[in-house]
Amino acid sequence: MQKWKATLLTWGTGFITATLLAWLVAAQFTNGITPFHYDPELDEYVLFPGVTASTRSEGWAETSIGAHGFLRIEEEKAFSDHPKIILWGDSHVEGHQVDDVDKTSSVYNALATGADPFCISKGRSGLSVADYYFKMDKVQQLLPNVVGHAILISGLKDTLPGRQNPSHAEFRHSPMRLVPGNFTPTDFSLQYATIAHYLKLRPFYDAGKKLLSAELRFLPGHVGGPPPSVPITRNSAAPAYAYEDAWNYLLKRLKENADGYIFFIYCPYTPRLKEGIVDTDTAPNALLERFEAVCRANGVGLIDMTQPFAALYERERAFPRGFFNSPPGVGHFNKEGHRLIGQAILDYVQGRNQ
Amino acid sequence: MTFSSLEFILFFFLVLIGLLALKHRPTWKKALLLVASYYFYAYWDWRFLSLIWISTLVDFLVGARLGQSSDPKVRRALLGTSLAVNLGLLGFFKYFNFFIDSFRPMVESVGLHPASLDIILPVGISFYTFQTLSYTIDIYRGELEPSDSLLDFALFVGFFPQLVAGPIVRASHFLPQLKKDHPLTGDNFFSGFQLFTFGLFKKVFLADRLAMFSDNVFLNAGAYDSPTTWLAATAYALQIYFDFSGYSDMAIGIARIMGYDLGTNFNFPYLSRSPREFWSRWHISLSSWIRDYLYIPLGGSWRGPVRTYVNVLLSMTLCGLWHGAAWTFVAWGALHGFALVKNRLWMQFGPQGKSDAVRWMGWTATMLLVVTGWVLFRASGFEQAWLMLRQMFLPEPGIQWLHPFVFLVLGGTAAVHLLELSGRLRSLLLPEIPRRYTPTLLFFLLWMTVFFAPESFNPFIYFQF
């Protein structure tokens, strides 16, 4: 009995020590949990002010969150009376993969002169153009002197009906309409995410989530059975609308809500590696040309980043996406990508103001 | 199910409970293990249990008849039956489409139009057919008595820890173990758990993460620059080692927990200073099988030097073919065959130095051969292999991506190998009696495996063989 007690004590102590050591190591090398909180002025859930979002799985960076979920580095600029443009986007604008000074809006602000408006970043993972429509009003009420809106898109899909992410705003057709989303973190997340953030418990959270959501199979298997039924996706049906009608509707609604001018920044997934060949994809894009025509007709600007991205590769054999720990050309923008986009936005804004 | 799955952990836990409950009933324990083994295999596909049963029944009966007959013609016919059935199954399921597609132009030129079939490769067939063949061949040679228990023999064939990816266990090593009872003991549990944990860490934390880098570079062969391509080749060399030795460790560890010994399958192959030494350390159960059942029956080294070299080349080429139905595997085997021949020639006619410089040169040359060979092994075809090798040896400009995780693993692997060279590894990391820090170390490795397991599932590389 004594021997069993000693064994249990040794192994129990070992387990606790190992857990603490593993926690220390994992805390450095895994992504952090970033809690949300409800912001009554913006009427939405934003990243908790004061926290630092750590990214390790793609890139290696820290993002400091300020008041109302804006970047802390931009807080002062955001609430000043200086003219400003709002940079809207999803995780590509959120840019947690690069440090704050390397994000698109920071690059722009570092290069801008006193006459140029500030650029304030308002990106969050999962958002689409439909979301920006609903958020514009509140941001314009909160931040003084908004003179324009820049909308970054990685493709044209979220400018079209039926392509948005669940629990976010939607763009629907028949009839064309924009429907607000209801993104709400779970009660569990709202209650515990903050403490989990400060205690760096993300690895345990992910492990627990994997365990609880595991779908176990115990029945004998059968290789080569019938393929699983393909779920009807948002994209599977042929569109029941004309693209131009959808874009006209969307742009008109955006212009109704926006103070100042609007322009899009189109950032395609190029160049990319396809089985050993680097595809810079600089061939004419018929769909983009159609979108550009609609933008022009509605007085909305468009920056196409295809050529600058391709030129980066031609010049330096570098990609605007990809990090030391992720494949080149895949995923989110790296420092070079953010730099090119920040420069392009500044060129556009300065060109407008001349 | 794989050893790294939740289902397996629950399954194994139930098996252990069953073995404990059947404490003094060895026959019932073996029956439980047999049923568990068949369930383990059926989890993948229950239909292919029939192939294991065919192999088991045929070879058990052949073995029994071989034990009763002394007539050379009858014995040859019986052995021929075993070879025909096992190699026939292996040949059909693994190589039918390969040979049809490879020789289609030739066959069609004489007016035949063979069709490829939609054949599923049964998991583990390369392993269990070799295992049962070793049984009948050993009986034929008079080196083994036939088993008098179908239960024992069936369990030898289907024992779940080694059923799907080895080690290839010899009947002479395993059948005697089945004659004795194997109570669960604390020492065996610790030893097996220790080995299993290291194996799991090697497979999930090291191999699967290395794959995330090497897969991308191989897929885009030729696009990356020379340092990146070399790094990917090295990463794959590490990946296949950790994947396969990790699986072997888990299999051996699980068996050890239950009181069974499956031998050793890897012995630090990347310490080898010659191709010959490499094959005495890498996939030992296969290389010794090839030696005993292919190389030696071909004449071994007893029919003069030229015949010896031919035997070596043929054995290694077939070893390559065993790994997969593709010409790149054949080329890989042949490359090692040539290297072994050259090794023999060097040992006979070359300068024999024992200085550190010579030892380092030998190690470097061997690693160069091994890493280059793995490029052939991994490539999806000769075109991809050529693109990789060209960037390694005749580089053109390309994209650079030097993943730091590979360097970290390289450093850690070098440190562990140096510890092994110093003779201190086993006492420090794999002690027979746990040291004070052993529980901390093992649980730490488990946590790292849990925290850093890649999102997507990566099957064991050797499952495809």
Short mmCIF file of C-alpha atoms in Angstrom, two decimals, chain B:
data_model
loop_
_atom_site.label_atom_id
_atom_site.label_comp_id
_atom_site.label_asym_id
_atom_site.label_seq_id
_atom_site.Cartn_x
_atom_site.Cartn_y
_atom_site.Cartn_z
CA MET B 1 -7.98 2.98 -36.06
CA THR B 2 -4.62 4.56 -35.47
CA PHE B 3 -2.66 4.46 -32.25
CA SER B 4 -2.93 8.22 -31.91
CA SER B 5 -6.75 8.24 -31.95
CA LEU B 6 -9.17 8.50 -29.04
CA GLU B 7 -10.93 5.39 -30.25
CA PHE B 8 -7.75 3.37 -29.90
CA ILE B 9 -7.11 4.62 -26.38
CA LEU B 10 -10.60 3.54 -25.35
CA PHE B 11 -10.24 0.26 -27.23
CA PHE B 12 -6.90 -0.53 -25.60
CA PHE B 13 -8.21 0.39 -22.18
CA LEU B 14 -11.04 -2.11 -22.63
CA VAL B 15 -8.58 -4.77 -23.81
CA LEU B 16 -6.49 -4.24 -20.69
CA ILE B 17 -9.57 -4.49 -18.48
CA GLY B 18 -10.45 -7.72 -20.24
CA LEU B 19 -6.94 -9.12 -19.75
CA LEU B 20 -7.07 -8.23 -16.07
CA ALA B 21 -10.47 -9.88 -15.69
CA LEU B 22 -9.12 -13.06 -17.35
CA LYS B 23 -6.11 -13.07 -15.06
CA HIS B 24 -5.51 -16.81 -14.72
CA ARG B 25 -7.02 -17.96 -17.99
CA PRO B 26 -4.34 -17.71 -20.63
CA THR B 27 -6.38 -19.36 -23.40
CA TRP B 28 -9.26 -16.96 -22.87
CA LYS B 29 -6.81 -14.07 -22.86
CA LYS B 30 -5.45 -15.16 -26.21
CA ALA B 31 -8.98 -15.49 -27.54
CA LEU B 32 -9.75 -11.98 -26.32
CA LEU B 33 -6.62 -10.64 -28.01
CA LEU B 34 -7.54 -12.40 -31.23
CA VAL B 35 -11.07 -10.98 -31.26
CA ALA B 36 -9.67 -7.55 -30.38
CA SER B 37 -7.14 -7.85 -33.20
CA TYR B 38 -9.81 -8.74 -35.74
CA TYR B 39 -11.94 -5.85 -34.52
CA PHE B 40 -8.92 -3.56 -34.83
CA TYR B 41 -8.51 -4.59 -38.45
CA ALA B 42 -12.23 -4.56 -39.22
CA TYR B 43 -12.37 -0.97 -38.01
CA TRP B 44 -10.58 -0.11 -41.23
CA ASP B 45 -12.54 -2.49 -43.47
CA TRP B 46 -14.22 -5.67 -42.22
CA ARG B 47 -14.29 -7.25 -45.69
CA PHE B 48 -10.54 -7.65 -45.83
CA LEU B 49 -10.50 -9.76 -42.69
CA SER B 50 -11.17 -12.57 -45.14
CA LEU B 51 -7.68 -12.15 -46.60
CA ILE B 52 -6.08 -12.47 -43.18
CA TRP B 53 -8.18 -15.58 -42.56
CA ILE B 54 -7.16 -17.09 -45.89
CA SER B 55 -3.49 -16.42 -45.17
CA THR B 56 -3.85 -17.78 -41.63
CA LEU B 57 -5.70 -20.96 -42.53
CA VAL B 58 -3.60 -21.81 -45.58
CA ASP B 59 -0.31 -21.35 -43.77
CA PHE B 60 -1.45 -23.13 -40.63
CA LEU B 61 -2.49 -26.14 -42.69
CA VAL B 62 0.63 -25.97 -44.84
CA GLY B 63 2.74 -25.80 -41.68
CA ALA B 64 0.94 -28.76 -40.17
CA ARG B 65 1.36 -30.85 -43.33
CA LEU B 66 5.01 -29.85 -43.64
CA GLY B 67 5.53 -31.14 -40.13
CA GLN B 68 4.01 -34.48 -41.11
CA SER B 69 5.74 -35.00 -44.45
CA SER B 70 9.35 -35.81 -45.20
CA ASP B 71 8.90 -36.30 -48.96
CA PRO B 72 10.87 -33.50 -50.66
CA LYS B 73 8.40 -33.25 -53.55
CA VAL B 74 5.44 -32.94 -51.22
CA ARG B 75 7.27 -30.44 -49.04
CA ARG B 76 8.19 -28.36 -52.08
CA ALA B 77 4.58 -28.44 -53.26
CA LEU B 78 3.32 -27.40 -49.86
CA LEU B 79 5.79 -24.53 -49.65
CA GLY B 80 4.83 -23.60 -53.19
CA THR B 81 1.20 -23.44 -52.12
CA SER B 82 2.01 -21.09 -49.26
CA LEU B 83 4.13 -18.90 -51.53
CA ALA B 84 1.50 -18.89 -54.26
CA VAL B 85 -1.34 -17.94 -51.94
CA ASN B 86 0.51 -15.24 -50.02
CA LEU B 87 2.42 -13.75 -52.91
CA GLY B 88 -0.62 -14.14 -55.09
CA LEU B 89 -2.72 -12.07 -52.68
CA LEU B 90 0.04 -9.52 -52.36
CA GLY B 91 0.68 -9.44 -56.07
CA PHE B 92 -2.95 -8.99 -57.01
CA PHE B 93 -3.95 -6.38 -54.48
CA LYS B 94 -0.75 -4.40 -54.55
CA TYR B 95 0.79 -4.85 -57.98
CA PHE B 96 -1.89 -5.77 -60.50
CA ASN B 97 -2.58 -2.24 -61.69
CA PHE B 98 1.09 -1.31 -61.47
CA PHE B 99 2.15 -4.04 -63.90
CA ILE B 100 -0.85 -3.51 -66.18
CA ASP B 101 -0.16 0.22 -66.46
CA SER B 102 3.61 -0.21 -66.74
CA PHE B 103 3.50 -2.79 -69.51
CA ARG B 104 0.32 -1.67 -71.23
CA PRO B 105 2.03 -0.45 -74.46
CA MET B 106 3.86 -3.75 -74.78
CA VAL B 107 0.76 -5.83 -74.09
CA GLU B 108 -1.41 -3.75 -76.38
CA SER B 109 1.10 -4.15 -79.17
CA VAL B 110 0.21 -7.85 -79.30
CA GLY B 111 -3.46 -7.15 -79.48
CA LEU B 112 -4.46 -7.48 -75.83
CA HIS B 113 -6.27 -4.69 -73.99
CA PRO B 114 -6.05 -5.27 -70.27
CA ALA B 115 -8.10 -3.03 -68.02
CA SER B 116 -6.97 -1.60 -64.72
CA LEU B 117 -9.14 -2.65 -61.82
CA ASP B 118 -10.49 -0.58 -58.98
CA ILE B 119 -8.52 -2.38 -56.31
CA ILE B 120 -8.27 -1.29 -52.69
CA LEU B 121 -4.91 -2.03 -51.13
CA PRO B 122 -5.64 -3.90 -47.89
CA VAL B 123 -3.88 -2.24 -44.98
CA GLY B 124 -0.99 -4.33 -43.64
CA ILE B 125 -0.97 -6.93 -46.41
CA SER B 126 2.74 -6.42 -47.10
CA PHE B 127 3.47 -7.10 -43.44
CA TYR B 128 1.29 -10.04 -42.54
CA THR B 129 1.99 -11.97 -45.74
CA PHE B 130 5.72 -11.71 -45.07
CA GLN B 131 5.10 -12.76 -41.51
CA THR B 132 3.18 -15.92 -42.44
CA LEU B 133 5.66 -16.74 -45.18
CA SER B 134 8.48 -16.69 -42.62
CA TYR B 135 6.52 -19.34 -40.69
CA THR B 136 6.13 -21.81 -43.55
CA ILE B 137 9.66 -21.23 -44.86
CA ASP B 138 11.17 -21.81 -41.40
CA ILE B 139 9.22 -25.07 -41.06
CA TYR B 140 10.30 -26.12 -44.55
CA ARG B 141 13.92 -25.46 -43.61
CA GLY B 142 13.51 -27.53 -40.46
CA GLU B 143 14.23 -24.52 -38.27
CA LEU B 144 10.80 -24.41 -36.66
CA GLU B 145 8.20 -26.86 -35.42
CA PRO B 146 4.65 -26.26 -36.68
CA SER B 147 2.29 -24.70 -34.20
CA ASP B 148 -0.22 -27.11 -32.73
CA SER B 149 -2.68 -24.36 -31.90
CA LEU B 150 -4.69 -22.52 -34.52
CA LEU B 151 -5.50 -19.93 -31.87
CA ASP B 152 -1.81 -19.25 -31.26
CA PHE B 153 -1.04 -19.10 -34.94
CA ALA B 154 -3.99 -16.88 -35.72
CA LEU B 155 -2.90 -14.53 -32.95
CA PHE B 156 0.67 -14.54 -34.26
CA VAL B 157 -0.65 -13.45 -37.67
CA GLY B 158 -3.24 -10.98 -36.50
CA PHE B 159 -1.78 -9.52 -33.30
CA PHE B 160 -3.09 -5.99 -33.46
CA PRO B 161 -0.03 -3.99 -32.28
CA GLN B 162 1.99 -5.12 -35.31
CA LEU B 163 -0.72 -6.16 -37.74
CA VAL B 164 -0.92 -3.14 -40.03
CA ALA B 165 2.62 -1.71 -40.15
CA GLY B 166 4.96 -4.17 -38.45
CA PRO B 167 7.45 -4.90 -37.03
CA ILE B 168 7.51 -8.11 -39.07
CA VAL B 169 7.70 -10.57 -36.24
CA ARG B 170 9.20 -14.05 -36.73
CA ALA B 171 7.19 -17.05 -35.68
CA SER B 172 10.26 -18.43 -33.90
CA HIS B 173 10.32 -15.29 -31.76
CA PHE B 174 6.62 -14.86 -31.08
CA LEU B 175 4.99 -18.30 -31.01
CA PRO B 176 6.97 -19.42 -27.93
CA GLN B 177 5.73 -16.32 -26.12
CA LEU B 178 2.16 -17.44 -26.74
CA LYS B 179 2.85 -20.69 -24.91
CA LYS B 180 3.31 -18.77 -21.66
CA ASP B 181 0.93 -16.66 -19.68
CA HIS B 182 1.65 -12.96 -19.62
CA PRO B 183 0.19 -11.26 -16.59
CA LEU B 184 0.05 -7.52 -16.64
CA THR B 185 2.86 -6.13 -14.50
CA GLY B 186 3.77 -2.66 -13.37
CA ASP B 187 7.25 -2.92 -14.88
CA ASN B 188 5.90 -3.91 -18.29
CA PHE B 189 3.28 -1.20 -18.10
CA PHE B 190 5.87 1.44 -17.35
CA SER B 191 8.30 0.23 -19.99
CA GLY B 192 5.58 -0.03 -22.63
CA PHE B 193 3.97 3.29 -21.74
CA GLN B 194 7.36 4.98 -21.91
CA LEU B 195 8.05 3.62 -25.37
CA PHE B 196 4.53 4.40 -26.55
CA THR B 197 4.82 7.99 -25.37
CA PHE B 198 8.08 8.57 -27.19
CA GLY B 199 6.59 6.98 -30.28
CA LEU B 200 3.49 9.16 -30.16
CA PHE B 201 5.60 12.27 -29.70
CA LYS B 202 7.81 11.31 -32.64
CA LYS B 203 4.86 10.67 -34.90
CA VAL B 204 2.42 13.47 -34.06
CA PHE B 205 4.66 16.29 -32.85
CA LEU B 206 7.71 15.73 -35.02
CA ALA B 207 6.77 13.77 -38.14
CA ASP B 208 3.38 15.36 -38.82
CA ARG B 209 4.73 18.89 -38.34
CA LEU B 210 7.73 18.23 -40.55
CA ALA B 211 5.31 16.97 -43.19
CA MET B 212 3.61 20.38 -43.33
CA PHE B 213 6.87 21.77 -44.73
CA SER B 214 8.24 18.89 -46.80
CA ASP B 215 4.89 18.16 -48.49
CA ASN B 216 4.65 21.70 -49.81
CA VAL B 217 8.20 21.73 -51.17
CA PHE B 218 7.82 18.34 -52.85
CA LEU B 219 4.49 19.40 -54.35
CA ASN B 220 6.18 22.45 -55.80
CA ALA B 221 9.45 20.75 -56.68
CA GLY B 222 11.73 22.94 -58.71
CA ALA B 223 10.19 26.23 -57.57
CA TYR B 224 12.19 26.50 -54.37
CA ASP B 225 15.88 27.35 -54.23
CA SER B 226 18.65 24.91 -53.38
CA PRO B 227 18.88 25.51 -49.61
CA THR B 228 15.11 25.14 -49.27
CA THR B 229 15.09 21.96 -51.36
CA TRP B 230 17.92 20.48 -49.30
CA LEU B 231 16.07 21.43 -46.14
CA ALA B 232 12.91 19.74 -47.42
CA ALA B 233 14.81 16.57 -48.33
CA THR B 234 16.34 16.57 -44.86
CA ALA B 235 12.94 17.26 -43.34
CA TYR B 236 11.53 14.28 -45.16
CA ALA B 237 14.40 12.09 -44.00
CA LEU B 238 13.56 13.09 -40.45
CA GLN B 239 9.82 12.79 -41.07
CA ILE B 240 9.94 9.22 -42.37
CA TYR B 241 12.25 8.20 -39.56
CA PHE B 242 10.06 9.70 -36.84
CA ASP B 243 6.87 8.49 -38.50
CA PHE B 244 7.95 4.91 -38.93
CA SER B 245 10.11 4.49 -35.84
CA GLY B 246 7.42 6.31 -33.88
CA TYR B 247 4.82 3.83 -35.08
CA SER B 248 7.15 0.94 -34.30
CA ASP B 249 7.77 2.31 -30.82
CA MET B 250 4.04 2.56 -30.22
CA ALA B 251 3.45 -0.96 -31.50
CA ILE B 252 6.29 -2.41 -29.44
CA GLY B 253 5.20 -0.37 -26.41
CA ILE B 254 1.60 -1.57 -26.62
CA ALA B 255 2.74 -5.17 -26.93
CA ARG B 256 5.09 -4.71 -24.01
CA ILE B 257 2.31 -3.39 -21.81
CA MET B 258 0.54 -6.67 -22.46
CA GLY B 259 3.75 -8.57 -21.72
CA TYR B 260 4.82 -9.43 -25.27
CA ASP B 261 8.12 -8.67 -26.94
CA LEU B 262 8.17 -7.65 -30.60
CA GLY B 263 11.90 -7.03 -30.84
CA THR B 264 13.57 -3.86 -32.07
CA ASN B 265 12.87 -2.29 -35.43
CA PHE B 266 15.05 0.81 -35.47
CA ASN B 267 18.44 1.40 -33.91
CA PHE B 268 19.45 4.98 -34.65
CA PRO B 269 19.92 4.45 -38.40
CA TYR B 270 21.16 8.00 -38.88
CA LEU B 271 24.31 7.13 -36.94
CA SER B 272 25.31 4.76 -39.74
CA ARG B 273 28.69 5.19 -41.40
CA SER B 274 28.05 2.85 -44.29
CA PRO B 275 25.07 1.60 -46.30
CA ARG B 276 25.59 -1.82 -44.77
CA GLU B 277 25.39 -0.38 -41.27
CA PHE B 278 22.31 1.64 -42.30
CA TRP B 279 20.45 -1.52 -43.24
CA SER B 280 21.37 -3.14 -39.96
CA ARG B 281 19.73 -0.24 -38.13
CA TRP B 282 16.77 0.76 -40.38
CA HIS B 283 13.54 -1.28 -40.40
CA ILE B 284 15.47 -4.20 -38.94
CA SER B 285 12.58 -6.63 -39.14
CA LEU B 286 12.29 -6.08 -42.92
CA SER B 287 16.00 -6.00 -43.73
CA SER B 288 16.56 -9.23 -41.79
CA TRP B 289 13.57 -10.81 -43.56
CA ILE B 290 14.99 -9.83 -46.94
CA ARG B 291 18.36 -11.25 -45.90
CA ASP B 292 17.00 -14.56 -44.58
CA TYR B 293 14.26 -15.26 -47.13
CA LEU B 294 15.48 -13.64 -50.30
CA TYR B 295 19.21 -12.92 -50.27
CA ILE B 296 20.30 -16.18 -48.66
CA PRO B 297 18.04 -18.43 -50.82
CA LEU B 298 19.45 -16.64 -53.88
CA GLY B 299 22.86 -17.82 -52.75
CA GLY B 300 23.91 -15.02 -50.45
CA SER B 301 27.63 -14.45 -50.64
CA TRP B 302 28.54 -18.10 -51.24
CA ARG B 303 28.57 -18.19 -55.00
CA GLY B 304 31.40 -15.85 -55.78
CA PRO B 305 31.65 -12.07 -55.81
CA VAL B 306 29.73 -11.36 -59.02
CA ARG B 307 26.80 -13.51 -57.98
CA THR B 308 26.91 -11.89 -54.55
CA TYR B 309 26.60 -8.45 -56.07
CA VAL B 310 23.71 -9.59 -58.24
CA ASN B 311 21.98 -11.08 -55.22
CA VAL B 312 22.42 -7.86 -53.26
CA LEU B 313 21.10 -5.78 -56.13
CA LEU B 314 18.14 -8.03 -56.77
CA SER B 315 17.23 -8.25 -53.09
CA MET B 316 17.32 -4.51 -52.58
CA THR B 317 15.42 -3.81 -55.80
CA LEU B 318 12.67 -6.16 -54.66
CA CYS B 319 12.83 -4.51 -51.25
CA GLY B 320 12.11 -1.24 -53.01
CA LEU B 321 9.20 -2.81 -54.88
CA TRP B 322 7.83 -4.12 -51.59
CA HIS B 323 7.49 -0.55 -50.40
CA GLY B 324 5.17 0.43 -53.16
CA ALA B 325 3.86 -0.20 -56.62
CA ALA B 326 5.81 2.54 -58.35
CA TRP B 327 9.05 2.68 -60.31
CA THR B 328 10.46 5.33 -57.96
CA PHE B 329 10.40 2.77 -55.15
CA VAL B 330 12.16 0.29 -57.41
CA ALA B 331 14.76 2.94 -58.24
CA TRP B 332 15.20 3.69 -54.56
CA GLY B 333 15.78 0.04 -53.79
CA ALA B 334 18.20 -0.28 -56.68
CA LEU B 335 20.10 2.80 -55.50
CA HIS B 336 20.62 1.20 -52.13
CA GLY B 337 21.52 -2.05 -53.84
CA PHE B 338 24.28 -0.32 -55.81
CA ALA B 339 25.43 1.41 -52.63
CA LEU B 340 25.67 -1.91 -50.80
CA VAL B 341 27.63 -3.41 -53.69
CA LYS B 342 29.98 -0.44 -53.64
CA ASN B 343 30.24 -0.84 -49.86
CA ARG B 344 31.35 -4.46 -50.34
CA LEU B 345 33.87 -3.49 -52.99
CA TRP B 346 35.25 -0.79 -50.73
CA MET B 347 35.55 -3.20 -47.82
CA GLN B 348 37.41 -5.62 -50.04
CA PHE B 349 39.62 -3.31 -52.04
CA GLY B 350 39.37 0.17 -50.54
CA PRO B 351 41.57 1.79 -47.87
CA GLN B 352 40.44 0.88 -44.38
CA GLY B 353 41.06 3.74 -42.01
CA LYS B 354 39.74 3.99 -38.49
CA SER B 355 40.50 7.63 -37.87
CA ASP B 356 37.81 10.14 -36.94
CA ALA B 357 38.18 11.76 -40.35
CA VAL B 358 37.43 8.49 -42.11
CA ARG B 359 34.48 7.84 -39.80
CA TRP B 360 33.07 11.30 -40.50
CA MET B 361 33.54 10.85 -44.23
CA GLY B 362 31.76 7.53 -44.07
CA TRP B 363 28.89 9.06 -42.12
CA THR B 364 28.61 12.01 -44.50
CA ALA B 365 28.64 9.82 -47.59
CA THR B 366 26.04 7.51 -46.07
CA MET B 367 23.73 10.36 -45.09
CA LEU B 368 24.10 11.85 -48.56
CA LEU B 369 23.04 8.54 -50.07
CA VAL B 370 20.16 8.13 -47.64
CA VAL B 371 18.76 11.67 -48.06
CA THR B 372 19.06 11.46 -51.86
CA GLY B 373 17.37 8.09 -51.77
CA TRP B 374 14.49 9.48 -49.71
CA VAL B 375 13.86 12.05 -52.44
CA LEU B 376 13.24 9.19 -54.87
CA PHE B 377 11.17 7.40 -52.27
CA ARG B 378 8.94 10.40 -51.52
CA ALA B 379 8.54 11.80 -55.03
CA SER B 380 5.27 11.18 -56.81
CA GLY B 381 7.20 10.26 -59.93
CA PHE B 382 10.57 10.58 -61.65
CA GLU B 383 9.74 14.06 -62.88
CA GLN B 384 9.23 15.34 -59.37
CA ALA B 385 12.30 13.49 -58.15
CA TRP B 386 14.36 15.02 -60.96
CA LEU B 387 13.14 18.53 -60.13
CA MET B 388 14.06 18.05 -56.47
CA LEU B 389 17.46 16.51 -57.21
CA ARG B 390 18.26 19.11 -59.83
CA GLN B 391 17.63 21.89 -57.33
CA MET B 392 19.79 20.04 -54.80
CA PHE B 393 22.79 19.40 -57.06
CA LEU B 394 22.50 21.73 -60.09
CA PRO B 395 20.50 24.59 -58.61
CA GLU B 396 18.66 27.33 -60.39
CA PRO B 397 17.24 30.42 -58.67
CA GLY B 398 14.05 29.84 -56.73
CA ILE B 399 11.89 30.84 -53.81
CA GLN B 400 13.39 30.57 -50.36
CA TRP B 401 11.51 29.18 -47.39
CA LEU B 402 13.71 27.98 -44.54
CA HIS B 403 11.30 26.75 -41.90
CA PRO B 404 12.89 27.15 -38.44
CA PHE B 405 11.06 24.13 -37.03
CA VAL B 406 13.18 21.86 -39.23
CA PHE B 407 16.36 23.36 -37.79
CA LEU B 408 14.98 22.92 -34.28
CA VAL B 409 14.22 19.26 -34.94
CA LEU B 410 17.60 18.78 -36.61
CA GLY B 411 19.33 20.21 -33.55
CA GLY B 412 17.28 18.11 -31.15
CA THR B 413 17.84 14.97 -33.20
CA ALA B 414 21.59 15.59 -33.31
CA ALA B 415 21.64 16.06 -29.53
CA VAL B 416 19.76 12.80 -28.94
CA HIS B 417 22.03 10.92 -31.34
CA LEU B 418 25.13 12.29 -29.61
CA LEU B 419 23.68 11.09 -26.31
CA GLU B 420 23.23 7.66 -27.87
CA LEU B 421 26.83 7.70 -29.09
CA SER B 422 27.98 8.54 -25.58
CA GLY B 423 26.03 5.53 -24.29
CA ARG B 424 23.91 7.61 -21.94
CA LEU B 425 20.68 7.93 -23.86
CA ARG B 426 18.89 4.85 -22.66
CA SER B 427 19.68 5.41 -19.01
CA LEU B 428 18.63 9.06 -19.22
CA LEU B 429 15.56 8.90 -21.44
CA LEU B 430 14.48 5.25 -21.44
CA PRO B 431 15.42 3.88 -18.03
CA GLU B 432 14.17 0.48 -16.97
CA ILE B 433 13.19 1.89 -13.61
CA PRO B 434 11.69 5.37 -13.68
CA ARG B 435 13.96 8.16 -12.56
CA ARG B 436 12.64 11.06 -10.55
CA TYR B 437 12.09 13.16 -13.65
CA THR B 438 10.69 10.36 -15.83
CA PRO B 439 6.99 11.05 -15.08
CA THR B 440 7.52 14.76 -15.76
CA LEU B 441 9.28 14.01 -19.03
CA LEU B 442 6.65 11.56 -20.27
CA PHE B 443 3.67 13.74 -19.38
CA PHE B 444 5.44 16.75 -20.89
CA LEU B 445 5.86 14.88 -24.18
CA LEU B 446 2.19 13.91 -24.08
CA TRP B 447 1.09 17.48 -23.49
CA MET B 448 3.31 18.72 -26.33
CA THR B 449 1.72 16.11 -28.58
CA VAL B 450 -1.76 17.22 -27.57
CA PHE B 451 -1.06 20.96 -27.84
CA PHE B 452 0.81 20.88 -31.12
CA ALA B 453 -0.98 18.11 -33.03
CA PRO B 454 -1.66 19.40 -36.54
CA GLU B 455 -5.26 20.17 -37.39
CA SER B 456 -5.50 17.68 -40.22
CA PHE B 457 -5.00 13.91 -39.89
CA ASN B 458 -1.77 12.50 -41.29
CA PRO B 459 -1.84 8.71 -41.75
CA PHE B 460 1.31 6.72 -40.97
CA ILE B 461 3.55 6.69 -44.05
CA TYR B 462 4.03 2.93 -43.92
CA PHE B 463 0.27 2.27 -43.90
CA GLN B 464 0.41 2.69 -47.67
CA PHE B 465 2.77 -0.28 -47.92
#
